């Protein structure tokens, strides 16, 4: 679009995120941070700071629901407008991106270590969609000998459950796949639910893959714990995220059904939903396990000190 080589890194990353070649709240944030770093590295234009803002906008416009994307971009650009000259700005952005990518991968691993203790020995765990943070917790718990089996949903329409199932099977973890609507029935065989997060609001509401909210209802009805794995940069105190449910092209839903067979039928494709805090048993972050009521403090960055459990 902008004609210069440095824009290619940002345009390519934006296209990969929009088309879901890169997906998952953590991965899209890391991909955006890396794109801004690559952009800065190869930049040969007139005003790096101004063009970084444009590049950030382009990346932000790809997917609206995950606050991780905005927070990852903000953390990467933090302090860049105080840089004197392109070389200093470039160094700030590249260092920030590096810190963000390393920090976010470290957080996923730490969530696994911390969350493992929530899983009782011999558990059957249900998970939805494909979350690297949730899988980190389940993988650690399996290594600790706590997980007997994982039930994973197919996660229509993109079937991210296939990625989850392949990962679990590859690690030798017994896994059974079900269609999303079987979650309620299967809850009788499940000991607890573990899912990831795209956004956690200051009221402790969870934005995650469509279907998560219904699964939390089924878990609550059967008295099963419902845990969320969320790195702290997925929290926000910004109310603007409250209404941002991504609605993708209806063809992602209708195509397999041959839409020509259903003349006059409108399809819709909202891809995230909202789970209220009262249905969440605990949120596993890299800093500890917290109740949803702690979300505001985390979002405002008030949580500090060593790893600590609040529930
Ligand atoms: C992915 C999804 C995941 C969260 C957390 O949706 O809802 O549960 O993003 O993932 P999509 P992670 O496939 O539409 O991006 O823990 O990997 O950040």
Coordinates of N, CA and C and ligand atoms in Angstrom, one line a residue, residues 20 22-28 30 63 66 68 108 128-135 158 160 163 195-198 207-210 212 229-231 233-234 246 248 271-272, ligand 1:
X20 N -6.4 -15.0 9.6 CA -6.3 -16.0 10.7 C -5.2 -17.0 10.4
X22 N -2.3 -16.3 11.3 CA -1.8 -16.1 12.7 C -3.0 -15.8 13.5
X23 N -3.2 -16.6 14.6 CA -4.4 -16.4 15.4 C -4.1 -16.8 16.8
X24 N -5.1 -16.5 17.7 CA -4.9 -16.6 19.1 C -4.4 -15.3 19.6
X25 N -5.0 -14.9 20.8 CA -4.7 -13.5 21.3 C -3.2 -13.2 21.5
X26 N -2.5 -14.2 22.1 CA -1.1 -14.0 22.3 C -0.3 -13.9 21.0
X27 N -0.5 -14.8 20.1 CA 0.2 -14.9 18.9 C 0.0 -13.6 18.0
X28 N -1.2 -13.1 18.0 CA -1.4 -11.9 17.1 C -0.7 -10.7 17.8
X30 N 2.1 -10.9 19.6 CA 3.6 -11.0 19.3 C 3.9 -10.8 17.9
X63 N -8.1 -7.1 13.9 CA -9.1 -7.9 14.7 C -9.5 -7.1 15.9
X66 N -9.5 -8.8 20.8 CA -8.4 -9.1 21.7 C -7.7 -7.8 22.1
X68 N -5.2 -7.8 23.8 CA -3.7 -8.2 23.8 C -3.1 -7.5 22.6
X108 N 3.2 -17.4 29.3 CA 2.5 -18.6 29.0 C 3.1 -19.8 29.7
X128 N -11.8 -25.4 25.2 CA -12.5 -25.0 24.1 C -11.6 -24.2 23.2
X129 N -11.7 -24.3 21.9 CA -10.9 -23.6 20.9 C -9.5 -24.0 21.0
X130 N -8.6 -23.0 20.8 CA -7.1 -23.3 20.9 C -6.4 -22.2 21.6
X131 N -6.1 -22.4 22.8 CA -5.4 -21.4 23.6 C -4.0 -21.9 24.1
X132 N -3.0 -21.2 23.7 CA -1.6 -21.6 24.1 C -1.5 -21.6 25.7
X133 N -2.1 -20.6 26.3 CA -2.0 -20.5 27.7 C -2.8 -21.6 28.4
X134 N -4.0 -21.9 27.9 CA -4.7 -23.1 28.5 C -4.0 -24.4 28.3
X135 N -3.4 -24.5 27.1 CA -2.6 -25.8 26.8 C -1.4 -25.9 27.7
X158 N -14.1 -22.3 12.6 CA -12.7 -22.4 12.1 C -12.1 -23.7 12.6
X160 N -10.6 -24.6 15.4 CA -9.3 -24.5 16.1 C -9.1 -25.7 17.0
X163 N -6.4 -28.0 16.1 CA -5.0 -27.7 16.5 C -4.7 -28.1 17.9
X195 N -10.0 -22.6 29.9 CA -10.0 -21.9 28.6 C -9.0 -20.8 28.6
X196 N -8.8 -20.2 27.4 CA -7.9 -19.0 27.3 C -8.7 -17.7 27.4
X197 N -8.1 -16.6 27.0 CA -8.8 -15.3 27.0 C -8.3 -14.4 25.9
X198 N -9.2 -13.7 25.3 CA -8.8 -12.6 24.4 C -8.7 -11.3 25.1
X207 N -13.8 -12.2 27.5 CA -14.1 -12.3 26.1 C -13.2 -13.5 25.5
X208 N -13.9 -14.5 25.0 CA -13.1 -15.6 24.4 C -14.0 -16.2 23.3
X209 N -13.5 -17.2 22.7 CA -14.1 -17.8 21.5 C -15.6 -18.1 21.7
X210 N -16.4 -17.9 20.7 CA -17.8 -18.1 20.7 C -18.1 -19.5 21.2
X212 N -17.8 -20.1 24.5 CA -17.2 -20.2 25.9 C -18.3 -19.9 27.0
X229 N -7.2 -18.9 31.7 CA -5.7 -18.6 31.6 C -5.5 -17.3 30.9
X230 N -5.0 -16.3 31.5 CA -4.8 -15.0 30.8 C -3.6 -14.3 31.3
X231 N -2.7 -14.0 30.4 CA -1.5 -13.2 30.7 C -2.0 -11.8 31.1
X233 N -1.3 -8.9 30.3 CA -1.5 -7.9 29.2 C -2.8 -8.1 28.5
X234 N -3.6 -9.2 28.9 CA -4.9 -9.4 28.3 C -6.0 -8.7 29.1
X246 N -16.1 -9.5 17.5 CA -15.8 -9.6 16.0 C -16.8 -10.4 15.4
X248 N -17.3 -12.1 11.8 CA -16.6 -12.4 10.5 C -17.6 -12.7 9.4
X271 N -17.7 -14.3 16.4 CA -16.7 -15.3 16.7 C -16.2 -15.2 18.2
X272 N -16.7 -14.3 19.0 CA -16.4 -14.3 20.4 C -17.7 -14.1 21.2
Ligands
LIG1 C1 -8.7 -17.9 19.8 C2 -9.3 -17.9 21.2 C3 -8.3 -18.3 22.3 C4 -7.7 -17.0 22.9 C5 -6.5 -17.3 23.8 O1 -9.6 -17.3 18.8 O2 -10.4 -17.5 21.4 O3 -9.0 -18.9 23.3 O4 -7.3 -16.1 21.8 O5 -5.5 -17.8 23.0 P1 -9.1 -17.1 17.3 P2 -3.9 -17.8 23.5 O6 -8.7 -18.4 16.8 O7 -10.3 -16.6 16.6 O8 -8.0 -16.1 17.3 O9 -3.9 -18.3 24.9 O10 -3.2 -18.6 22.6 O11 -3.5 -16.3 23.5

